[in-house]
XYZ file of C-alpha atoms in Angstrom:
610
model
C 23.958 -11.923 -36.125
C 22.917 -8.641 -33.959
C 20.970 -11.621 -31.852
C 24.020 -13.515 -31.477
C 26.148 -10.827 -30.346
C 23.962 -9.082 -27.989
C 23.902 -12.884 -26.262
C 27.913 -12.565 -26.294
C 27.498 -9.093 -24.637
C 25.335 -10.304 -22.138
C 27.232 -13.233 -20.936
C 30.640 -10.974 -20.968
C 28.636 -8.788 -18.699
C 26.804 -11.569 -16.393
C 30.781 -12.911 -16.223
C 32.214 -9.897 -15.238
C 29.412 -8.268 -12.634
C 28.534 -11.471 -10.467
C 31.619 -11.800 -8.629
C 31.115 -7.664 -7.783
C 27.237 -8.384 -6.556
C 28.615 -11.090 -4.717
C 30.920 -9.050 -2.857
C 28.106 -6.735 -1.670
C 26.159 -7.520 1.522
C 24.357 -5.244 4.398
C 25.153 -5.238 8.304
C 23.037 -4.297 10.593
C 23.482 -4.173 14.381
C 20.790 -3.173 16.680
C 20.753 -1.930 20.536
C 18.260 -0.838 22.945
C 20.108 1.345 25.516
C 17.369 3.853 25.829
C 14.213 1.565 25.633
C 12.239 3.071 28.230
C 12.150 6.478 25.683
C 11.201 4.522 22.482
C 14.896 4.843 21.220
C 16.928 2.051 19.268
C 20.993 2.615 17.767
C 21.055 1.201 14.715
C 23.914 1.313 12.279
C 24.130 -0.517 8.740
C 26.933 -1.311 6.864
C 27.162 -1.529 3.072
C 29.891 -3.332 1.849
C 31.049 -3.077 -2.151
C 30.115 0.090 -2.743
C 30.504 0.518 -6.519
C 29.473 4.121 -6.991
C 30.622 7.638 -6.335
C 27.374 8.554 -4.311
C 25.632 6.040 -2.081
C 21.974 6.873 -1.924
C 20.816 5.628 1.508
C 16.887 5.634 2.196
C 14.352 5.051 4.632
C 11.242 3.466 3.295
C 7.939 5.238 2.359
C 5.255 2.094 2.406
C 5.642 -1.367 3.758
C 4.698 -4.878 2.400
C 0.880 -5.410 2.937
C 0.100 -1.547 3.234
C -1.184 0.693 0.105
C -0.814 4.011 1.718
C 2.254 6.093 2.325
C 3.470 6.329 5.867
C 6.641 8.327 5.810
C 9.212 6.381 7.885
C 12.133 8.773 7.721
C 10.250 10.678 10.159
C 11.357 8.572 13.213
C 15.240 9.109 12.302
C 17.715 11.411 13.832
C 21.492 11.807 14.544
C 22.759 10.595 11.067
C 25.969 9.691 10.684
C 28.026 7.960 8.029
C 31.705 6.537 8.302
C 34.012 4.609 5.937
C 35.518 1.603 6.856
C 38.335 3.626 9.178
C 35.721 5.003 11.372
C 36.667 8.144 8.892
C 33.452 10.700 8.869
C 32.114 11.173 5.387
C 29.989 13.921 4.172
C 26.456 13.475 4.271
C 23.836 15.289 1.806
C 20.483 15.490 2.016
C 18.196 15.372 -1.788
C 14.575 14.921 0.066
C 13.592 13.830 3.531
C 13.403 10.376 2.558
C 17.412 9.958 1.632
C 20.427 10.483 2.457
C 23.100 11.253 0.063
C 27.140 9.654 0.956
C 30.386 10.358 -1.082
C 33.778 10.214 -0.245
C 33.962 6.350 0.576
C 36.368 3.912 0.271
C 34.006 1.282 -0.761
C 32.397 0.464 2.445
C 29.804 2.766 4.445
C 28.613 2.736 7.665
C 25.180 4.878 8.638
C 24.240 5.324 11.948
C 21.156 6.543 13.546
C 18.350 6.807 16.310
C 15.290 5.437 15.745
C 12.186 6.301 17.539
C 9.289 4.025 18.161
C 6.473 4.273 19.612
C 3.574 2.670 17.955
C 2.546 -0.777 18.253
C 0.855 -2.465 14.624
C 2.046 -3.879 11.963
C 3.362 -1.119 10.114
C 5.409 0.868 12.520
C 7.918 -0.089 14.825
C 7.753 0.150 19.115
C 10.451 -0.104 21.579
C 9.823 -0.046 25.209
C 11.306 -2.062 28.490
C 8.967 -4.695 27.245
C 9.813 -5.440 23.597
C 11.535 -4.389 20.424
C 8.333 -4.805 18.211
C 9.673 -4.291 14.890
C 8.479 -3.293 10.716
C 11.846 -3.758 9.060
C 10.480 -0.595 6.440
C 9.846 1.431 9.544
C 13.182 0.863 11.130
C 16.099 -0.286 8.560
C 17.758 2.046 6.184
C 18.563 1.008 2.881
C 20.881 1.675 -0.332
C 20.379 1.887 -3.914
C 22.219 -1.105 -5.758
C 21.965 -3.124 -2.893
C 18.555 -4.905 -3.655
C 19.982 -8.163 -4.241
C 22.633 -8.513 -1.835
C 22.052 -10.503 1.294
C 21.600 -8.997 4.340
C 22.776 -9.678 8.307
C 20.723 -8.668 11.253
C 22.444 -8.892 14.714
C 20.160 -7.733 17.737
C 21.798 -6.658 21.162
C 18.972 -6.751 23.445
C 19.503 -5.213 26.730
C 20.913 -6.969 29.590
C 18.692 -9.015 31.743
C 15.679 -8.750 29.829
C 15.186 -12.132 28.951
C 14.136 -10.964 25.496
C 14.269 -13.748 22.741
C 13.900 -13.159 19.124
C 10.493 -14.277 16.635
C 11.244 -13.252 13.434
C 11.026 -14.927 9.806
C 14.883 -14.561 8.832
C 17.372 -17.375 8.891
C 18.948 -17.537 12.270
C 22.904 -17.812 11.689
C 22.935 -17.839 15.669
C 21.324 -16.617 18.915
C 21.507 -12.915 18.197
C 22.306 -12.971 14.376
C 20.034 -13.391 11.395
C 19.937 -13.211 7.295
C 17.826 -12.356 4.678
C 18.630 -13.400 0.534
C 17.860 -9.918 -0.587
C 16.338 -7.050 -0.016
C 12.756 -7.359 -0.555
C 13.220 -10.741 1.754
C 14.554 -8.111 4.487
C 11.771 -5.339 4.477
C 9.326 -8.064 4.766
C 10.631 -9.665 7.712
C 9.044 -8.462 11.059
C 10.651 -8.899 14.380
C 9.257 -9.109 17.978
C 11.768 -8.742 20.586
C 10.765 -9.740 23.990
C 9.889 -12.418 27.023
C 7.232 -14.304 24.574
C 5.675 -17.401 25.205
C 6.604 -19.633 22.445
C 4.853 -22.942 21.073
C 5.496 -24.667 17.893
C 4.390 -27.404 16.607
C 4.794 -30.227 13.180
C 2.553 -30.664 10.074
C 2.942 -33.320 7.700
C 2.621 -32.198 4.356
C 3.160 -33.851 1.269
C 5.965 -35.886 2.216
C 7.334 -32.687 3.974
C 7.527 -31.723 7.875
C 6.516 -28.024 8.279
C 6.766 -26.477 11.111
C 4.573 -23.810 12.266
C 5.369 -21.359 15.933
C 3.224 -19.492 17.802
C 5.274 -16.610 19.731
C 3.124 -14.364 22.073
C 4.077 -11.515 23.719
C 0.759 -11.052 26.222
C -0.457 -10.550 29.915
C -2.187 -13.658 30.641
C -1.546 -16.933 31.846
C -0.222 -20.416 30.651
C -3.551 -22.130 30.330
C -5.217 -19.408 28.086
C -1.841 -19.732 25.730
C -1.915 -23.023 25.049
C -6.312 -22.358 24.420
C -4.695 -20.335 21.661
C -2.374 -22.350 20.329
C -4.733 -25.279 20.535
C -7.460 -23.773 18.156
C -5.007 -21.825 15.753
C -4.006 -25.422 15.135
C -7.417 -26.154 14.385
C -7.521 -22.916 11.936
C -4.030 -23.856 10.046
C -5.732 -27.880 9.748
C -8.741 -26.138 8.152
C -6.925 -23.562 5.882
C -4.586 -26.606 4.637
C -7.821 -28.963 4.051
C -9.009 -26.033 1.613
C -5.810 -25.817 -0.622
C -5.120 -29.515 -0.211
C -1.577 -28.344 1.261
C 0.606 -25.886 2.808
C 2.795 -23.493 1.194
C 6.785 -24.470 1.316
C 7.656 -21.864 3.636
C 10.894 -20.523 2.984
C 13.195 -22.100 6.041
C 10.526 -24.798 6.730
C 8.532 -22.874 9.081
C 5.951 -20.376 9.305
C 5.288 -18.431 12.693
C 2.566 -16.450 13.820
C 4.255 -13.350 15.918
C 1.474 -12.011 18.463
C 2.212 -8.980 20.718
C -0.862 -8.673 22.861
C 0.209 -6.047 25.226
C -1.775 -2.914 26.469
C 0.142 -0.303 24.637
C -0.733 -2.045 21.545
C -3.000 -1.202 18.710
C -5.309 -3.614 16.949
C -3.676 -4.830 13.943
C -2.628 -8.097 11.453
C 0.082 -7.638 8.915
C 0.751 -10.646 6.634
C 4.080 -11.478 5.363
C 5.787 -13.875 3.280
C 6.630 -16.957 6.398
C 4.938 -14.714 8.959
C 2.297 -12.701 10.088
C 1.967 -9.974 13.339
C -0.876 -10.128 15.145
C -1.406 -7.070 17.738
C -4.022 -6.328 20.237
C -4.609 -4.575 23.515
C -7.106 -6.528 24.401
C -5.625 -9.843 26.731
C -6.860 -13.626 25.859
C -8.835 -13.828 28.961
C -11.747 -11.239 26.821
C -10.929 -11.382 22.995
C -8.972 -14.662 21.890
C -12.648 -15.390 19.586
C -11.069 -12.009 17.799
C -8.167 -12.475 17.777
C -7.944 -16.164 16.575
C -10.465 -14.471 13.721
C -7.338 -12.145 12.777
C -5.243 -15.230 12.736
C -7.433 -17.243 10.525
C -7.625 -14.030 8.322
C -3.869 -13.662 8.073
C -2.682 -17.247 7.714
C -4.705 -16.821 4.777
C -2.552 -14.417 2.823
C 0.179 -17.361 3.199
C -1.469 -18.582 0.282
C -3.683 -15.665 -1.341
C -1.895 -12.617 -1.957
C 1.636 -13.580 -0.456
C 1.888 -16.472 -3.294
C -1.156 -16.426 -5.367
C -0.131 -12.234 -6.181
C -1.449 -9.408 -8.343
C 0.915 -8.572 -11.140
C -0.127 -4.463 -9.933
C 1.656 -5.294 -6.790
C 5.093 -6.380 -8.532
C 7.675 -5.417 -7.581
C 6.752 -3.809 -4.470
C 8.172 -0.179 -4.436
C 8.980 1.124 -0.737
C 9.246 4.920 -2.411
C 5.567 5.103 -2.898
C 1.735 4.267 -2.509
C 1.336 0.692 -3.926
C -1.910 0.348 -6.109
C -3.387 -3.115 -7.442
C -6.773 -3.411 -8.611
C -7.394 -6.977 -7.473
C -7.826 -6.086 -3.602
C -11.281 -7.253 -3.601
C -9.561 -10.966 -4.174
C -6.571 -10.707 -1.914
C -7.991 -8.678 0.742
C -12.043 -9.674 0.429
C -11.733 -12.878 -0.054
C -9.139 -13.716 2.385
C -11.796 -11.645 5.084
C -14.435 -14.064 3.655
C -11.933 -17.446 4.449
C -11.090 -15.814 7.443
C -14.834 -15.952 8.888
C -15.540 -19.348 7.208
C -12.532 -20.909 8.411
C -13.966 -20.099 12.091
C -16.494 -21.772 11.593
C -15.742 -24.878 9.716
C -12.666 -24.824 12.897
C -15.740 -24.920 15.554
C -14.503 -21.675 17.359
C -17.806 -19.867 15.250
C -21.549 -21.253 15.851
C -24.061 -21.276 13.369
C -25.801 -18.072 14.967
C -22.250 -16.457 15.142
C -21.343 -16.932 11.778
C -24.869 -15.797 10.868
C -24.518 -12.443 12.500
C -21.111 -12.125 11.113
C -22.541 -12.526 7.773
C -25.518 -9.964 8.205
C -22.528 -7.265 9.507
C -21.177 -7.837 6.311
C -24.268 -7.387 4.307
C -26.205 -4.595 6.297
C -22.763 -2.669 5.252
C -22.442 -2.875 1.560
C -25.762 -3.245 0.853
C -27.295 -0.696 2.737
C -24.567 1.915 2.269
C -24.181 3.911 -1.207
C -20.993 3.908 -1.850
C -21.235 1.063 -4.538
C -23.191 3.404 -6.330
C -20.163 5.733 -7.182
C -17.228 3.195 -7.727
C -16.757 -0.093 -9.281
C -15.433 -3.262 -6.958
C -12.389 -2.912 -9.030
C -12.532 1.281 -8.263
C -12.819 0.293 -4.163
C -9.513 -1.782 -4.606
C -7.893 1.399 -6.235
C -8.733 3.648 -3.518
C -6.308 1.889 -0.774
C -3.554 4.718 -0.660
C -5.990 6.644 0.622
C -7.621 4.484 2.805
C -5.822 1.812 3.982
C -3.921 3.175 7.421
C -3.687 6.724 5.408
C -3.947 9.566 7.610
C -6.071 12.704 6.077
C -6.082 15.830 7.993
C -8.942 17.592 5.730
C -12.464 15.512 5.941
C -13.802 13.058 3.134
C -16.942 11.911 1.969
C -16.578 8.476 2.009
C -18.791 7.368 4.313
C -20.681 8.153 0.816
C -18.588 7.130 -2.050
C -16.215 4.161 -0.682
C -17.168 0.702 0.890
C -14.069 -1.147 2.115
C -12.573 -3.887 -0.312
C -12.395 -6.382 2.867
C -15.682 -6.189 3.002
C -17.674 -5.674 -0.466
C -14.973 -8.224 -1.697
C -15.870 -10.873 1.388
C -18.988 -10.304 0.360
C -18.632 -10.447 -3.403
C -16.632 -13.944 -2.249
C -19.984 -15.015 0.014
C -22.306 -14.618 -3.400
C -19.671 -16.405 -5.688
C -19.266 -19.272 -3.258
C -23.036 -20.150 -3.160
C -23.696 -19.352 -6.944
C -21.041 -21.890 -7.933
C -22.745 -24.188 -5.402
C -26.220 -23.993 -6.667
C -25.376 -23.279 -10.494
C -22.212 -25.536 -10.927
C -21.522 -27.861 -8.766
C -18.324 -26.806 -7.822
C -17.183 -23.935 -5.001
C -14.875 -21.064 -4.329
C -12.872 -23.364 -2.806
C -12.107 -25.005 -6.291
C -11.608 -21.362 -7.340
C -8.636 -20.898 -4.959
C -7.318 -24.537 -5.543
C -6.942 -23.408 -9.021
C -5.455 -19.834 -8.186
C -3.158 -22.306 -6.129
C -1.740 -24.616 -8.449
C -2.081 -21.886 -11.722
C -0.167 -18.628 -9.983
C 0.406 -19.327 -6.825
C 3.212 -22.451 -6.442
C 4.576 -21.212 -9.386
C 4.165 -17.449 -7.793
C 3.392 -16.026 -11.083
C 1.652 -13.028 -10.741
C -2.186 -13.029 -11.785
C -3.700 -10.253 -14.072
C -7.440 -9.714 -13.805
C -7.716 -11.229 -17.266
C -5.999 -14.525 -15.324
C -8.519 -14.622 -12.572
C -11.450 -14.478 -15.104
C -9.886 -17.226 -17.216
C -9.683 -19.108 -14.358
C -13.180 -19.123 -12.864
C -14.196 -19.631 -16.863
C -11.978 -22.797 -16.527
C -13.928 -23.689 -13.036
C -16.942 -23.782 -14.359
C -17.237 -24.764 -17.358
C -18.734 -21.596 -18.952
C -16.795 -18.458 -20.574
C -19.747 -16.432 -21.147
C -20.917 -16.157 -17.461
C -17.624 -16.088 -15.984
C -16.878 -13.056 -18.767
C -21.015 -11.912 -17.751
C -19.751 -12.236 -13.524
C -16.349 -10.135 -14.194
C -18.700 -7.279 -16.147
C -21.070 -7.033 -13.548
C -20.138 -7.349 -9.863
C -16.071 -6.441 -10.179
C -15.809 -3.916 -13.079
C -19.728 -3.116 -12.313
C -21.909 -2.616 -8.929
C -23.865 -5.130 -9.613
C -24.560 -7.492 -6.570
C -25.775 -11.361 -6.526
C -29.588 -11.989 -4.640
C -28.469 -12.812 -1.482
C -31.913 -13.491 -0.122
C -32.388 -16.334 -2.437
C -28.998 -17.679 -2.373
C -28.482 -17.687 1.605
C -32.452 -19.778 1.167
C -30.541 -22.553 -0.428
C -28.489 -22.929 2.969
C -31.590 -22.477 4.916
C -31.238 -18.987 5.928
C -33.085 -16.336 5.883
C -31.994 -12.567 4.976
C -34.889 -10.364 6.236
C -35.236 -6.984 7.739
C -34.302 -6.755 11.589
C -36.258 -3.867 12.454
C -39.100 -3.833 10.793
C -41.696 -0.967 11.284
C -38.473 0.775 13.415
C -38.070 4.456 12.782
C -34.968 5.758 12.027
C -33.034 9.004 10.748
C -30.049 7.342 9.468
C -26.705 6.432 10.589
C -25.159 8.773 12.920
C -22.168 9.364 15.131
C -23.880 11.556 17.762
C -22.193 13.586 20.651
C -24.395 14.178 23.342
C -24.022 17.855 25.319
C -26.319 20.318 27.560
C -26.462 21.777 23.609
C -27.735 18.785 21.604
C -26.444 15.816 19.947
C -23.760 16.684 17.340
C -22.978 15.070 14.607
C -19.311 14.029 14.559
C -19.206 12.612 10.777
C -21.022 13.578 7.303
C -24.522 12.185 6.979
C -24.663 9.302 4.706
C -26.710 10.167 1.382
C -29.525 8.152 1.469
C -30.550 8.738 4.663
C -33.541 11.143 6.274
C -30.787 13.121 7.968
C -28.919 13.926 4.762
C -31.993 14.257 2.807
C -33.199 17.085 5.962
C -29.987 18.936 5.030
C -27.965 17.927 7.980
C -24.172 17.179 8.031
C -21.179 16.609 9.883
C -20.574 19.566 13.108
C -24.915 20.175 13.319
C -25.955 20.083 16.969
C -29.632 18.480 16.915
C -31.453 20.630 19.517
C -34.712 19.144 19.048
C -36.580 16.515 17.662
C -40.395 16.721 17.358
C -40.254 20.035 19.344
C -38.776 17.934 22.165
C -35.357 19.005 23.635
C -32.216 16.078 23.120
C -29.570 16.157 25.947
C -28.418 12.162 26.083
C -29.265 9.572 24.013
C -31.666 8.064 26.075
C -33.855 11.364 25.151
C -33.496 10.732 21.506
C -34.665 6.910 22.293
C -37.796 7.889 23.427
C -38.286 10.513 21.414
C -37.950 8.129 18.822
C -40.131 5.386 20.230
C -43.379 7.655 19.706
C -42.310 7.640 15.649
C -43.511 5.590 12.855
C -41.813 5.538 9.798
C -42.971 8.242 7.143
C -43.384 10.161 9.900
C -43.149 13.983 8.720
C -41.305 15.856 12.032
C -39.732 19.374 12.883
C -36.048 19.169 13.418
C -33.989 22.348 14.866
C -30.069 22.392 14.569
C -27.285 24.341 15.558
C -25.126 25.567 12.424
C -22.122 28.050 12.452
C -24.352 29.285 15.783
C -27.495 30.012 14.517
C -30.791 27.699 15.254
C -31.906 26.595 11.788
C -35.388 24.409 11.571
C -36.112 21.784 8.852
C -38.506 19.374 8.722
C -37.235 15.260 8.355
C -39.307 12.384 6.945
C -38.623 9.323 9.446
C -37.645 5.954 7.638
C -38.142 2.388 8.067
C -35.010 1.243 9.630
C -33.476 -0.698 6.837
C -30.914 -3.046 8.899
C -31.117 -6.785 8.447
C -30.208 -10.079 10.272
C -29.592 -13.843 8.603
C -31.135 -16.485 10.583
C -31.176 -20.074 10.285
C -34.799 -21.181 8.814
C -34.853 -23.255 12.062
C -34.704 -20.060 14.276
C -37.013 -18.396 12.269
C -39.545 -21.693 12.489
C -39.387 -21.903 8.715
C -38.882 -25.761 7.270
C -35.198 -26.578 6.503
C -35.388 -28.911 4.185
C -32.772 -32.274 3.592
C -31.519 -30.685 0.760
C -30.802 -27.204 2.367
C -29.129 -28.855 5.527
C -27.170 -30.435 2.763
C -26.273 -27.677 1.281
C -25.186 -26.424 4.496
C -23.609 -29.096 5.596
C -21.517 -29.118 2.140
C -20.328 -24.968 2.445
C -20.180 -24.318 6.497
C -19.109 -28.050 8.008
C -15.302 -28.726 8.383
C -13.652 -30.177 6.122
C -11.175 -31.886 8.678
C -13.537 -33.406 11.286
């Protein structure tokens, strides 16, 4: 009976509030009469108000970011009206909202906007563009997360500005978003791109995929980028066996490679941005990598989700423990999909691979968090802005890349031990949480690689180890079943460890901490010393230190002399082998690749579409 009636409850209240949620939807108009100063007039309009107080907000994170960024920062000249043009009182509870009675029902906010920063998180205006992170620009209400939402653009007057963006278009200037969450994760680029799309079958289903590119150079080197991120979207749809049904039909790839820009990639749900100040002509290989890396996240991490990251919340730092997956191993497709798309060599792909290594294996910081411990560290790492200095060139090594990595060592085990891949991995991921879009726990994603290979117990052993442990796979012996070699690339090389140096008439300072297991740090150096002398020989430029240097053999016992809060301290530092190392193919390195490691080659690196 108390069942019964609570379902009678329920349904009276479902009857009575869906006409009312119907009746609410968002406005938004956007200008650009003031470009040339960063400056956008926005104004939103809330319609169905249904409480005393409307809490209006600006944003504190944004979809695909961890860290807190502080939007409401960029917003001045507030005002609020009801639907008479009346002015209603506006109160202010923290610098992230703004607080609206006296209403009729319907609000209007207006404000200025300024925006001057080019990425994917932020938002830019100049005469060029409108480049545009819907949590860095829109304001939003409270109990107004499911209504739908209009977005009409005035763009200035003989700018030949068009719009790329992954909302609805309801007509030239006018677009919509379902809800909310749909909204903030919409990007926009306003401006005189070059646009290009183009049709994939799929499944019985025409897709259609745009390239929009807001850049410098010329018509030829366009259409060299459209031509190979075709190649990378072929690829990326060979390794999931199919594209995702993007919402609208289309996904569209929303570049803005302009010199006031900042190098960035920002996935999104039908969309990514792609920014650069760096033109086609010197750093499309780059920036095609950043596409590959992005298109990605259409499937892994945009579809196939943590639970952690569900719902996103845009008042605070968004934490998931599963970054080494969507981040790491997305940054390991990202550099195999180049590759396997011909726009990597072998030797490229190689080097690529010993960056990756020479980084978390040679750097401590897996020695004071977990791979799971890395992922929780994003709000402070990823984009966060920390005024006071850190120590983690010591104590963190970036989820990208320990997880690309971890994703590199999983790949080949499951290829030597199982007979399967990390591609089956993700096709599972695919058709488990991802078309479904069911959020994954990590319990999920160990189940599933149990269910890949066969084998509870080491998929249970692999999850205890390398993610919730520091534990990494032999990559020397697994890379030798592909026929490459992981050896040292300096061997007998002297070195004192890592350093960001500053070179002066006083020394060479060093501009960061010293890393931990390094001669430096071991001498009792650290970040602000000025290195006055090596070996009782002066250092001015770095060419001095090079030669300096090039008289050393490792285990060599010197006298150092450093400048510290002004005063000339003396140590003595015990030289090192340089520990860096390169992959090279046994061929380069006149070993014997064998049939059954060019096989085995063949099988991870080849395309899977050619």
């Amino acid at each position: 009976m108390p069942n019964r009636l609570l379902s009678v409850v329920c349904a009276a209240l479902s009857f009575t509030l869906t006409p009312l949620l119907a009746q609410q939807q968002v406005s938004y108009h956007l200008s650009f009469p003031n470009a040339v100063h960063h400056e956008a007039q926005i104004s939103a309009t809330f319609s169905g108000v249904t409480s005393d107080t409307l809490q209006v907000l600006m944003s504190r994170s944004s979809p695909g970011r961890y860290a807190l960024h502080e939007f409401a920062k960029n917003v001045y000249s507030v005002k609020a009206t009801d639907s008479k043009g009346n002015p209603l009182r506006i109160s202010r509870p923290n610098p992230n909202q703004w607080d609206i009675t006296g209403h009729a029902g319907d609000v209007t906010v207006s404000y200025t906007l300024f925006g001057d920063h080019t990425d994917g998180t932020y938002a830019s205006i100049d005469e060029t563009h409108a480049h545009l992170n819907m949590p860095a620009t829109l304001l939003y209400a409270r109990g107004f997360e499911k209504a739908p939402a209009r977005v009409t653009f005035r763009v200035p007057q003989e700018s030949n500005w068009k719009i790329a963006t992954q909302l609805k278009p309801e007509s030239d200037s006018t677009l919509s978003a379902p809800d909310f969450q749909y909204l903030m994760d919409s990007p926009a680029e306003l401006s005189n791109f070059e646009l290009a799309e183009w049709t994939v079958a799929d499944r019985g289903k025409n897709k259609t995929i745009q390239v929009a590119l807001h850049h410098k150079g010329n018509r030829a080197q366009f259409e060299e980028y459209v031509s190979k991120t075709k190649q990378i979207v072929a690829e990326q749809q060979a390794i999931f066996g199919e594209l995702p049904d993007f919402d609208f039909g289309r996904y569209t790839f929303i570049g803005c490679y302009m010199p006031q820009a900042a190098g960035d990639g920002m996935e999104h749900r039908n969309s990514t941005i792609l920014t650069s100040s760096r033109p086609l002509a010197t750093a499309m290989a780059g920036q095609l990598n950043t596409v590959s890396h992005e298109l990605f996240h259409a499937w892994n991490v945009e579809r196939i989700r943590p639970k952690s990251l569900e719902p996103f919340d845009f008042q605070r730092a968004n934490m998931s423990e599963a970054l080494w997956l969507a981040e790491g191993f997305t940054s390991y497709y990202g550099d195999l999909t180049m590759h396997r798309s011909g726009l990597y060599d072998t030797k490229k792909y190689a080097d690529n691979l010993a960056g990756n290594l020479n980084y978390v294996l040679l750097y401590p910081g897996r020695h004071y968090n977990s791979l799971v411990e890395m992922s929780l560290q994003a709000p402070f790492v990823d984009a966060a802005r920390s005024v006071d200095p850190v120590n983690r060139h010591n104590t963190f090594i970036s989820y990208y890349t320990y997880g690309s990595v971890l994703g590199l060592g999983l790949d080949l085990t499951l290829r030597r031990d199982f007979n399967t891949t990390l591609d089956h991995y993700m096709q599972a991921l695919w058709q488990k949480y991802g078309k479904s879009e069911k959020p994954y726990t990590m319990a999920d994603l160990e189940q599933t690689l149990a269910e890949v290979t066969k084998d509870k117990t080491w998929a249970a052993d692999f999850f205890r180890r390398h993610v919730f442990g520091s534990e990494l796979p032999d990559y020397a012996a697994l890379l030798a079943e592909a026929g490459f070699q992981l050896r040292k690339a300096n061997p007998d090389k002297p070195t004192m460890g890592t350093a960001n140096l500053e070179y002066s008439k006083d020394g060479a300072k060093l501009l960061n901490g010293t890393v931990v297991t390094s001669a430096l740090y071991k001498a009792g150096l650290d970040r602000g010393d000025v290195i006055v002398s090596l070996n009782r020989k002066k250092i001015r430029t770095a060419k001095d230190l090079e030669q300096i240097m090039s008289k050393l053999k490792p285990a060599h016992s010197v006298p150092i002399s450093y400048l510290r809060f002004g005063e000339v301290r003396n140590a003595t530092i015990i030289l090192e082998e340089s520990p860096d190392l390169e992959v090279v193919p046994f061929e380069t390195a006149k070993k014997e690749l064998t049939p059954a490691m060019q096989q085995f080659r063949q099988a991870w690196i080849r395309s899977k579409t050619r």
